[in-house]
mmCIF file of C-alpha atoms in Angstrom:
data_model
loop_
_atom_site.group_PDB
_atom_site.id
_atom_site.type_symbol
_atom_site.label_atom_id
_atom_site.label_comp_id
_atom_site.label_asym_id
_atom_site.label_seq_id
_atom_site.Cartn_x
_atom_site.Cartn_y
_atom_site.Cartn_z
ATOM 1 C CA MET A 12 51.015 48.473 -72.764
ATOM 2 C CA MET A 13 49.655 51.831 -71.583
ATOM 3 C CA LYS A 14 46.294 51.056 -73.186
ATOM 4 C CA ALA A 15 46.190 47.715 -71.384
ATOM 5 C CA ILE A 16 46.951 49.398 -68.043
ATOM 6 C CA HIS A 17 44.284 52.012 -68.687
ATOM 7 C CA SER A 18 41.709 49.407 -69.747
ATOM 8 C CA ILE A 19 42.360 47.143 -66.754
ATOM 9 C CA SER A 20 42.213 50.101 -64.386
ATOM 10 C CA LEU A 21 39.038 51.509 -65.916
ATOM 11 C CA ILE A 22 37.146 48.209 -66.016
ATOM 12 C CA GLY A 23 38.258 47.399 -62.464
ATOM 13 C CA ARG A 24 37.194 50.802 -61.161
ATOM 14 C CA LEU A 25 33.834 50.525 -62.958
ATOM 15 C CA ALA A 26 33.228 47.089 -61.422
ATOM 16 C CA LEU A 27 34.132 48.437 -57.993
ATOM 17 C CA MET A 28 31.916 51.498 -58.492
ATOM 18 C CA ALA A 29 28.988 49.274 -59.451
ATOM 19 C CA ALA A 30 29.680 47.111 -56.372
ATOM 20 C CA LEU A 31 29.765 50.259 -54.246
ATOM 21 C CA VAL A 32 26.409 51.496 -55.570
ATOM 22 C CA LEU A 33 24.833 48.075 -55.149
ATOM 23 C CA GLY A 34 26.303 47.770 -51.661
ATOM 24 C CA LEU A 35 24.836 51.145 -50.702
ATOM 25 C CA ILE A 36 21.435 50.061 -52.030
ATOM 26 C CA LEU A 37 21.621 46.863 -49.984
ATOM 27 C CA TRP A 38 22.702 48.839 -46.939
ATOM 28 C CA ILE A 39 19.880 51.365 -47.287
ATOM 29 C CA MET A 40 17.359 48.567 -47.687
ATOM 30 C CA GLN A 41 18.436 47.210 -44.295
ATOM 31 C CA ILE A 42 18.089 50.475 -42.353
ATOM 32 C CA GLY A 43 15.218 50.097 -39.911
ATOM 33 C CA ALA A 44 13.415 53.409 -40.504
ATOM 34 C CA ILE A 45 13.432 53.115 -44.299
ATOM 35 C CA SER A 46 13.625 49.381 -44.565
ATOM 36 C CA VAL A 47 12.488 48.116 -47.923
ATOM 37 C CA HIS A 48 10.953 44.694 -47.716
ATOM 38 C CA ILE A 49 12.060 42.605 -50.648
ATOM 39 C CA SER A 50 12.072 38.891 -51.016
ATOM 40 C CA SER A 51 15.025 37.011 -49.628
ATOM 41 C CA VAL A 52 15.666 35.655 -53.117
ATOM 42 C CA LEU A 53 16.082 39.150 -54.575
ATOM 43 C CA ASN A 54 18.226 40.170 -51.612
ATOM 44 C CA THR A 55 20.451 37.137 -52.174
ATOM 45 C CA ILE A 56 20.734 37.861 -55.904
ATOM 46 C CA LEU A 57 21.683 41.498 -55.265
ATOM 47 C CA ARG A 58 24.257 40.458 -52.645
ATOM 48 C CA ASP A 59 25.729 37.845 -55.015
ATOM 49 C CA ILE A 60 26.031 40.419 -57.803
ATOM 50 C CA HIS A 61 27.656 42.843 -55.342
ATOM 51 C CA GLN A 62 30.174 40.154 -54.349
ATOM 52 C CA LEU A 63 30.830 39.176 -57.968
ATOM 53 C CA LEU A 64 31.545 42.795 -58.885
ATOM 54 C CA GLY A 65 33.813 43.212 -55.853
ATOM 55 C CA VAL A 66 35.766 40.053 -56.608
ATOM 56 C CA SER A 67 36.011 41.072 -60.288
ATOM 57 C CA GLY A 68 37.428 44.436 -59.225
ATOM 58 C CA ALA A 69 39.909 42.667 -56.936
ATOM 59 C CA ILE A 70 41.015 40.303 -59.722
ATOM 60 C CA LEU A 71 41.510 43.254 -62.054
ATOM 61 C CA LEU A 72 43.490 45.045 -59.324
ATOM 62 C CA ILE A 73 45.743 41.971 -59.138
ATOM 63 C CA ALA A 74 46.125 41.999 -62.941
ATOM 64 C CA LEU A 75 46.958 45.707 -62.825
ATOM 65 C CA GLY A 76 49.537 45.059 -60.125
ATOM 66 C CA VAL A 77 51.135 42.195 -62.057
ATOM 67 C CA VAL A 78 51.471 44.299 -65.208
ATOM 68 C CA ALA A 79 52.819 47.271 -63.221
ATOM 69 C CA MET A 80 55.388 44.985 -61.541
ATOM 70 C CA LEU A 81 57.151 44.823 -64.901
ATOM 71 C CA ARG A 82 58.058 48.516 -64.650
ATOM 72 C CA PRO A 83 60.730 49.571 -62.135
ATOM 73 C CA GLY A 84 59.456 52.536 -60.164
ATOM 74 C CA ALA A 85 55.895 51.239 -60.000
ATOM 75 C CA ARG A 86 56.666 48.050 -58.123
ATOM 76 C CA SER A 87 55.845 49.261 -54.607
ATOM 77 C CA TRP A 88 52.416 50.494 -55.705
ATOM 78 C CA ALA A 89 51.889 47.306 -57.688
ATOM 79 C CA ALA A 90 52.736 45.145 -54.674
ATOM 80 C CA ALA A 91 50.398 47.226 -52.507
ATOM 81 C CA GLY A 92 47.642 46.743 -55.083
ATOM 82 C CA ILE A 93 48.106 42.980 -55.152
ATOM 83 C CA LEU A 94 48.103 42.728 -51.358
ATOM 84 C CA TYR A 95 45.106 45.053 -51.079
ATOM 85 C CA ALA A 96 43.214 42.966 -53.643
ATOM 86 C CA PHE A 97 43.318 40.043 -51.235
ATOM 87 C CA VAL A 98 42.519 42.030 -48.083
ATOM 88 C CA PHE A 99 39.403 43.977 -49.037
ATOM 89 C CA PRO A 100 37.308 41.106 -50.474
ATOM 90 C CA ALA A 101 38.304 38.909 -47.519
ATOM 91 C CA PHE A 102 37.104 41.632 -45.171
ATOM 92 C CA GLY A 103 33.881 41.902 -47.157
ATOM 93 C CA LEU A 104 33.229 38.188 -46.900
ATOM 94 C CA LEU A 105 33.949 38.200 -43.160
ATOM 95 C CA GLN A 106 32.069 41.379 -42.330
ATOM 96 C CA GLU A 107 28.837 39.582 -41.460
ATOM 97 C CA THR A 108 30.628 37.905 -38.537
ATOM 98 C CA LEU A 109 32.325 41.042 -37.189
ATOM 99 C CA LEU A 110 30.978 43.336 -34.481
ATOM 100 C CA LEU A 111 27.404 42.106 -34.633
ATOM 101 C CA GLY A 112 24.608 44.187 -33.158
ATOM 102 C CA GLY A 113 24.213 47.924 -32.981
ATOM 103 C CA LEU A 114 27.795 48.710 -33.915
ATOM 104 C CA HIS A 115 27.889 46.602 -37.087
ATOM 105 C CA TRP A 116 27.569 49.784 -39.131
ATOM 106 C CA LEU A 117 31.217 50.518 -38.218
ATOM 107 C CA VAL A 118 32.248 47.321 -40.013
ATOM 108 C CA GLN A 119 30.136 48.342 -43.005
ATOM 109 C CA ILE A 120 31.811 51.776 -43.071
ATOM 110 C CA VAL A 121 35.257 50.145 -43.021
ATOM 111 C CA HIS A 122 34.194 47.854 -45.887
ATOM 112 C CA LEU A 123 32.922 50.872 -47.836
ATOM 113 C CA LEU A 124 36.196 52.716 -47.267
ATOM 114 C CA LEU A 125 38.212 49.665 -48.320
ATOM 115 C CA GLY A 126 36.233 49.541 -51.580
ATOM 116 C CA ILE A 127 36.832 53.241 -52.218
ATOM 117 C CA GLY A 128 40.512 52.663 -51.409
ATOM 118 C CA ALA A 129 40.672 49.885 -54.012
ATOM 119 C CA MET A 130 39.331 52.261 -56.668
ATOM 120 C CA TYR A 131 41.861 54.920 -55.651
ATOM 121 C CA LEU A 132 44.695 52.394 -55.651
ATOM 122 C CA ALA A 133 43.818 51.154 -59.147
ATOM 123 C CA ARG A 134 43.829 54.733 -60.441
ATOM 124 C CA GLU A 135 47.063 55.588 -58.650
ATOM 125 C CA ILE A 136 48.865 52.521 -60.052
ATOM 126 C CA GLU A 137 47.678 53.540 -63.526
ATOM 127 C CA ARG A 138 48.872 57.147 -63.032
ATOM 128 C CA ARG A 139 52.277 56.106 -61.714
ATOM 129 C CA TYR A 140 52.771 53.630 -64.544
ATOM 130 C CA GLN A 141 51.804 56.221 -67.170
ATOM 131 C CA ARG A 142 54.111 58.815 -65.600
ATOM 132 C CA LEU A 143 57.020 56.351 -65.684
ATOM 133 C CA ILE A 144 56.351 55.531 -69.339
ATOM 134 C CA GLN A 145 56.193 59.223 -70.225
ATOM 135 C CA ASP A 146 59.439 59.900 -68.346
ATOM 136 C CA VAL A 147 61.225 57.119 -70.235
ATOM 137 C CA GLU A 148 59.834 58.295 -73.579
ATOM 138 C CA GLY A 149 60.769 61.891 -72.753
ATOM 139 C CA GLY A 150 64.324 60.942 -71.841
ATOM 140 C CA ILE A 151 63.858 61.422 -68.105
ATOM 141 C CA VAL A 152 64.955 58.231 -66.377
ATOM 142 C CA PRO A 153 63.448 57.639 -62.925
ATOM 143 C CA VAL A 154 65.935 57.717 -60.047
ATOM 144 C CA ALA A 155 65.142 54.111 -59.086
ATOM 145 C CA THR A 156 66.312 52.839 -62.480
ATOM 146 C CA ALA A 157 69.256 55.187 -63.057
ATOM 147 C CA THR A 158 72.712 53.657 -62.746
ATOM 148 C CA PRO A 159 75.574 55.657 -61.241
ATOM 149 C CA PRO A 160 78.461 56.695 -63.482
ATOM 150 C CA LEU A 161 81.321 54.162 -63.635
ATOM 151 C CA GLY A 162 83.846 56.186 -61.625
ATOM 152 C CA SER A 163 81.446 57.309 -58.902
ATOM 153 C CA GLN A 164 81.449 54.145 -56.772
ATOM 154 C CA ARG A 165 83.729 54.256 -53.757
ATOM 155 C CA ALA A 166 85.976 51.353 -53.023
ATOM 156 C CA THR A 167 85.166 49.481 -49.825
ATOM 157 C CA ASN A 168 87.887 48.159 -47.553
#
């Protein structure tokens, strides 16, 4: 299962990294001073590939979260990953309608940071999952899964 977690995380982060690079290229091509004039067809193709890579990364983040949900101790990070996987692509799809004009670059920065956050989150879920597996294999049981000794529970009136 650790290899599956690592593979999902790695492929997802690579897809998101490729989307990030492509997004930066698209962004640079739109800057007025260094604007690169390309056909609208090529621009549309590049944007579609960027969106496909972003959605692929989000789907893999959901898969990573679902697999991590099976391990107590990783569930909060897994839930955050699943929720985040819905938020950041939705923001990306809506960004063209937000804060139009001279301040639109702020929306683009937020979208960039959300993409970077998705890569970090995928890696962090993988790390936490691997640490939990290693703790169980090493005999160290995480506090969240440990059960109290039989005589240690107080009676309630």
